[in-house]
Amino acid sequence: GNSVTQMEGPVTLSEEAFLTINCTYTATGYPSLFWYVQYPGEGLQLLLKATKADDKGSNKGFEATYRKETTSFHLEKGSVQVSDSAVYFCALSKTSYDKVIFGPGTSLSVIP
Amino acid sequence: DAGVTQSPTHLIKTRGQQVTLRCSPKSGHDTVSWYQQALGQGPQFIFQYYEEEERQRGNFPDRFSGHQFPNYSSELNVNALWLGDSALYLCASTREGSLSYNEQFFGPGTRLTVL
């Protein structure tokens, strides 16, 4: 079945450090890929998405590229801020209204 | 636009009881999905409602049931609660045929604790 695997946390970085959170997926066909973020005490927010191979999603300085050959969608940011502290979920969906399948989440803490 | 709203925010029940959670989708949205997020885990899909019918269902027992009303709002019912049902329950909405490809908007969730 379809699944998402992402690096285990927690991840602790100093402010302005470079961030990479690895994500790989297993799916038949060509799913859409997402990164969601969950700030403490809040619901999920869509951070970025990519709907086909080689697409790059970007938002708020975060980027991820849909790599079909490696079935990966790694999240990167060049310079993290304290306000980026949250839990990040990699996810996929097969069709425009299909269920979203989430990875286990990676907790990020950014210290001043 | 209020976005997706859920009620109540928190709920405490005892084993064997029944619970009803409510969700109002984002304005203009007609499809509602429910997810269960256990502590420290990613959300798991429970089911999805469209046109007042259950369209998809995840791997959850029949104790989990739902309903969608003509105004697109939705309820999640859980019968015979057990400790393992303690979780954050998230509601997400989207609009069929939306140009924003499958961008599901999530509510803040209802935190259910079963004692």
mmCIF file of N, CA and C in Angstrom, chain A residues 30-34 36 38 41-46 49-51 87 89 92-105, chain B residues 31 33 35 37 40-45 48 55-58 88 90 94 96-109:
data_model
loop_
_atom_site.group_PDB
_atom_site.id
_atom_site.type_symbol
_atom_site.label_atom_id
_atom_site.label_comp_id
_atom_site.label_asym_id
_atom_site.label_seq_id
_atom_site.Cartn_x
_atom_site.Cartn_y
_atom_site.Cartn_z
ATOM 1 N N TYR A 30 1.270 8.198 -9.881
ATOM 2 C CA TYR A 30 1.920 9.490 -9.713
ATOM 3 C C TYR A 30 1.159 10.328 -8.691
ATOM 4 N N PRO A 31 1.469 10.119 -7.413
ATOM 5 C CA PRO A 31 0.743 10.857 -6.380
ATOM 6 C C PRO A 31 1.171 12.319 -6.330
ATOM 7 N N SER A 32 0.368 13.144 -5.701
ATOM 8 C CA SER A 32 0.785 14.485 -5.327
ATOM 9 C C SER A 32 1.457 14.402 -3.966
ATOM 10 N N LEU A 33 2.444 15.261 -3.754
ATOM 11 C CA LEU A 33 3.219 15.231 -2.514
ATOM 12 C C LEU A 33 3.076 16.561 -1.789
ATOM 13 N N PHE A 34 3.071 16.483 -0.467
ATOM 14 C CA PHE A 34 2.824 17.661 0.361
ATOM 15 C C PHE A 34 3.758 17.685 1.571
ATOM 16 N N TYR A 36 3.091 19.380 5.329
ATOM 17 C CA TYR A 36 2.222 20.100 6.232
ATOM 18 C C TYR A 36 3.027 20.467 7.486
ATOM 19 N N GLN A 38 2.584 21.695 11.653
ATOM 20 C CA GLN A 38 1.677 21.805 12.811
ATOM 21 C C GLN A 38 2.407 22.544 13.923
ATOM 22 N N GLY A 41 -0.194 23.284 19.543
ATOM 23 C CA GLY A 41 -1.567 23.578 19.898
ATOM 24 C C GLY A 41 -2.466 23.940 18.731
ATOM 25 N N GLU A 42 -1.996 23.778 17.524
ATOM 26 C CA GLU A 42 -2.792 24.161 16.356
ATOM 27 C C GLU A 42 -3.037 22.966 15.434
ATOM 28 N N GLY A 43 -3.891 23.200 14.439
ATOM 29 C CA GLY A 43 -4.146 22.181 13.442
ATOM 30 C C GLY A 43 -3.055 22.183 12.382
ATOM 31 N N LEU A 44 -3.292 21.439 11.323
ATOM 32 C CA LEU A 44 -2.312 21.315 10.253
ATOM 33 C C LEU A 44 -2.472 22.430 9.233
ATOM 34 N N GLN A 45 -1.341 22.912 8.731
ATOM 35 C CA GLN A 45 -1.352 23.895 7.652
ATOM 36 C C GLN A 45 -0.540 23.347 6.487
ATOM 37 N N LEU A 46 -1.064 23.515 5.291
ATOM 38 C CA LEU A 46 -0.300 23.109 4.119
ATOM 39 C C LEU A 46 0.860 24.075 3.934
ATOM 40 N N LYS A 49 3.439 22.086 -1.846
ATOM 41 C CA LYS A 49 2.986 20.879 -2.531
ATOM 42 C C LYS A 49 3.648 20.795 -3.897
ATOM 43 N N ALA A 50 3.644 19.572 -4.470
ATOM 44 C CA ALA A 50 4.128 19.335 -5.828
ATOM 45 C C ALA A 50 3.257 18.237 -6.419
ATOM 46 N N THR A 51 2.785 18.449 -7.624
ATOM 47 C CA THR A 51 1.809 17.528 -8.192
ATOM 48 C C THR A 51 2.377 16.606 -9.265
ATOM 49 N N VAL A 87 6.067 20.807 14.172
ATOM 50 C CA VAL A 87 6.167 19.435 13.672
ATOM 51 C C VAL A 87 5.841 19.456 12.182
ATOM 52 N N PHE A 89 5.104 17.357 8.641
ATOM 53 C CA PHE A 89 4.598 16.086 8.123
ATOM 54 C C PHE A 89 4.723 16.053 6.608
ATOM 55 N N LEU A 92 1.184 12.323 1.082
ATOM 56 C CA LEU A 92 0.855 12.124 -0.323
ATOM 57 C C LEU A 92 -0.635 11.880 -0.499
ATOM 58 N N SER A 93 -1.091 12.107 -1.716
ATOM 59 C CA SER A 93 -2.477 11.863 -2.070
ATOM 60 C C SER A 93 -2.513 11.473 -3.540
ATOM 61 N N LYS A 94 -3.340 10.484 -3.857
ATOM 62 C CA LYS A 94 -3.307 9.963 -5.214
ATOM 63 C C LYS A 94 -4.177 10.725 -6.200
ATOM 64 N N THR A 95 -5.297 11.266 -5.726
ATOM 65 C CA THR A 95 -6.178 11.995 -6.642
ATOM 66 C C THR A 95 -6.583 13.305 -5.986
ATOM 67 N N SER A 96 -7.348 14.078 -6.715
ATOM 68 C CA SER A 96 -7.678 15.418 -6.243
ATOM 69 C C SER A 96 -8.559 15.422 -5.009
ATOM 70 N N TYR A 97 -9.244 14.329 -4.701
ATOM 71 C CA TYR A 97 -10.086 14.326 -3.516
ATOM 72 C C TYR A 97 -9.789 13.147 -2.610
ATOM 73 N N ASP A 98 -8.718 12.430 -2.927
ATOM 74 C CA ASP A 98 -8.393 11.215 -2.187
ATOM 75 C C ASP A 98 -7.891 11.531 -0.785
ATOM 76 N N LYS A 99 -7.912 10.526 0.064
ATOM 77 C CA LYS A 99 -7.378 10.683 1.405
ATOM 78 C C LYS A 99 -5.908 11.071 1.337
ATOM 79 N N VAL A 100 -5.482 11.783 2.365
ATOM 80 C CA VAL A 100 -4.077 12.157 2.470
ATOM 81 C C VAL A 100 -3.393 11.166 3.410
ATOM 82 N N ILE A 101 -2.281 10.621 2.979
ATOM 83 C CA ILE A 101 -1.503 9.675 3.793
ATOM 84 C C ILE A 101 -0.300 10.420 4.335
ATOM 85 N N PHE A 102 -0.164 10.411 5.644
ATOM 86 C CA PHE A 102 0.863 11.197 6.312
ATOM 87 C C PHE A 102 2.009 10.321 6.814
ATOM 88 N N GLY A 103 3.188 10.916 6.856
ATOM 89 C CA GLY A 103 4.293 10.309 7.565
ATOM 90 C C GLY A 103 4.140 10.542 9.057
ATOM 91 N N PRO A 104 5.051 10.031 9.862
ATOM 92 C CA PRO A 104 4.926 10.126 11.322
ATOM 93 C C PRO A 104 5.236 11.498 11.890
ATOM 94 N N GLY A 105 5.805 12.383 11.083
ATOM 95 C CA GLY A 105 6.118 13.717 11.560
ATOM 96 C C GLY A 105 7.542 13.838 12.085
ATOM 97 N N THR B 31 -16.687 18.964 0.671
ATOM 98 C CA THR B 31 -16.148 17.643 1.007
ATOM 99 C C THR B 31 -15.451 17.719 2.357
ATOM 100 N N SER B 33 -13.383 15.496 5.394
ATOM 101 C CA SER B 33 -12.667 14.279 5.801
ATOM 102 C C SER B 33 -12.337 14.368 7.282
ATOM 103 N N TYR B 35 -9.788 12.758 10.391
ATOM 104 C CA TYR B 35 -8.535 12.077 10.673
ATOM 105 C C TYR B 35 -8.364 11.933 12.181
ATOM 106 N N GLN B 37 -5.387 11.646 15.031
ATOM 107 C CA GLN B 37 -3.953 11.829 15.248
ATOM 108 C C GLN B 37 -3.617 11.450 16.687
ATOM 109 N N GLY B 40 2.095 12.014 19.070
ATOM 110 C CA GLY B 40 3.396 11.696 18.494
ATOM 111 C C GLY B 40 3.352 10.994 17.152
ATOM 112 N N GLN B 41 2.165 10.928 16.554
ATOM 113 C CA GLN B 41 2.036 10.240 15.270
ATOM 114 C C GLN B 41 1.419 11.154 14.222
ATOM 115 N N GLY B 42 1.474 10.695 12.979
ATOM 116 C CA GLY B 42 0.818 11.424 11.911
ATOM 117 C C GLY B 42 -0.663 11.111 11.879
ATOM 118 N N PRO B 43 -1.463 12.004 11.309
ATOM 119 C CA PRO B 43 -2.907 11.754 11.207
ATOM 120 C C PRO B 43 -3.209 10.512 10.374
ATOM 121 N N GLN B 44 -4.248 9.780 10.790
ATOM 122 C CA GLN B 44 -4.717 8.603 10.063
ATOM 123 C C GLN B 44 -6.133 8.888 9.555
ATOM 124 N N PHE B 45 -6.359 8.589 8.291
ATOM 125 C CA PHE B 45 -7.644 8.860 7.649
ATOM 126 C C PHE B 45 -8.733 7.954 8.202
ATOM 127 N N GLN B 48 -14.366 9.981 4.597
ATOM 128 C CA GLN B 48 -14.649 11.224 3.879
ATOM 129 C C GLN B 48 -16.111 11.250 3.463
ATOM 130 N N ARG B 55 -17.817 8.485 1.193
ATOM 131 C CA ARG B 55 -17.237 8.158 -0.100
ATOM 132 C C ARG B 55 -16.025 7.244 0.030
ATOM 133 N N GLN B 56 -15.246 7.447 1.087
ATOM 134 C CA GLN B 56 -14.074 6.606 1.317
ATOM 135 C C GLN B 56 -13.997 6.326 2.807
ATOM 136 N N ARG B 57 -13.364 5.216 3.141
ATOM 137 C CA ARG B 57 -13.212 4.882 4.541
ATOM 138 C C ARG B 57 -11.828 4.281 4.763
ATOM 139 N N GLY B 58 -11.203 4.674 5.851
ATOM 140 C CA GLY B 58 -9.924 4.106 6.228
ATOM 141 C C GLY B 58 -10.121 2.855 7.064
ATOM 142 N N LEU B 88 -6.192 13.389 18.992
ATOM 143 C CA LEU B 88 -6.667 14.636 18.402
ATOM 144 C C LEU B 88 -7.423 14.259 17.130
ATOM 145 N N LEU B 90 -9.058 15.479 13.768
ATOM 146 C CA LEU B 90 -8.962 16.591 12.835
ATOM 147 C C LEU B 90 -9.996 16.457 11.727
ATOM 148 N N THR B 94 -12.421 20.395 1.604
ATOM 149 C CA THR B 94 -11.961 20.805 0.291
ATOM 150 C C THR B 94 -13.175 20.944 -0.613
ATOM 151 N N GLU B 96 -14.808 19.902 -4.243
ATOM 152 C CA GLU B 96 -14.719 19.009 -5.390
ATOM 153 C C GLU B 96 -14.479 19.845 -6.642
ATOM 154 N N GLY B 97 -13.445 19.457 -7.394
ATOM 155 C CA GLY B 97 -13.169 20.184 -8.621
ATOM 156 C C GLY B 97 -12.420 21.478 -8.402
ATOM 157 N N SER B 98 -11.906 21.667 -7.183
ATOM 158 C CA SER B 98 -11.176 22.892 -6.882
ATOM 159 C C SER B 98 -9.907 22.989 -7.725
ATOM 160 N N LEU B 99 -9.577 24.212 -8.128
ATOM 161 C CA LEU B 99 -8.351 24.431 -8.881
ATOM 162 C C LEU B 99 -7.118 24.251 -7.995
ATOM 163 N N SER B 100 -7.299 24.412 -6.696
ATOM 164 C CA SER B 100 -6.204 24.143 -5.752
ATOM 165 C C SER B 100 -6.157 22.645 -5.522
ATOM 166 N N TYR B 101 -5.303 22.013 -6.231
ATOM 167 C CA TYR B 101 -5.292 20.566 -6.299
ATOM 168 C C TYR B 101 -5.241 19.925 -4.939
ATOM 169 N N ASN B 102 -6.353 19.358 -4.544
ATOM 170 C CA ASN B 102 -6.458 18.602 -3.311
ATOM 171 C C ASN B 102 -5.912 19.357 -2.105
ATOM 172 N N GLU B 103 -6.033 20.667 -2.104
ATOM 173 C CA GLU B 103 -5.575 21.396 -0.924
ATOM 174 C C GLU B 103 -6.641 21.284 0.134
ATOM 175 N N GLN B 104 -6.428 20.403 1.074
ATOM 176 C CA GLN B 104 -7.367 20.224 2.155
ATOM 177 C C GLN B 104 -7.011 21.182 3.283
ATOM 178 N N PHE B 105 -8.013 21.878 3.777
ATOM 179 C CA PHE B 105 -7.831 22.814 4.869
ATOM 180 C C PHE B 105 -8.244 22.121 6.167
ATOM 181 N N PHE B 106 -7.363 22.169 7.137
ATOM 182 C CA PHE B 106 -7.602 21.464 8.394
ATOM 183 C C PHE B 106 -8.102 22.412 9.483
ATOM 184 N N GLY B 107 -8.964 21.887 10.322
ATOM 185 C CA GLY B 107 -9.390 22.612 11.509
ATOM 186 C C GLY B 107 -8.405 22.425 12.642
ATOM 187 N N PRO B 108 -8.633 23.078 13.775
ATOM 188 C CA PRO B 108 -7.707 23.006 14.909
ATOM 189 C C PRO B 108 -7.792 21.689 15.671
ATOM 190 N N GLY B 109 -8.862 20.937 15.433
ATOM 191 C CA GLY B 109 -8.973 19.624 16.062
ATOM 192 C C GLY B 109 -9.758 19.634 17.359
#
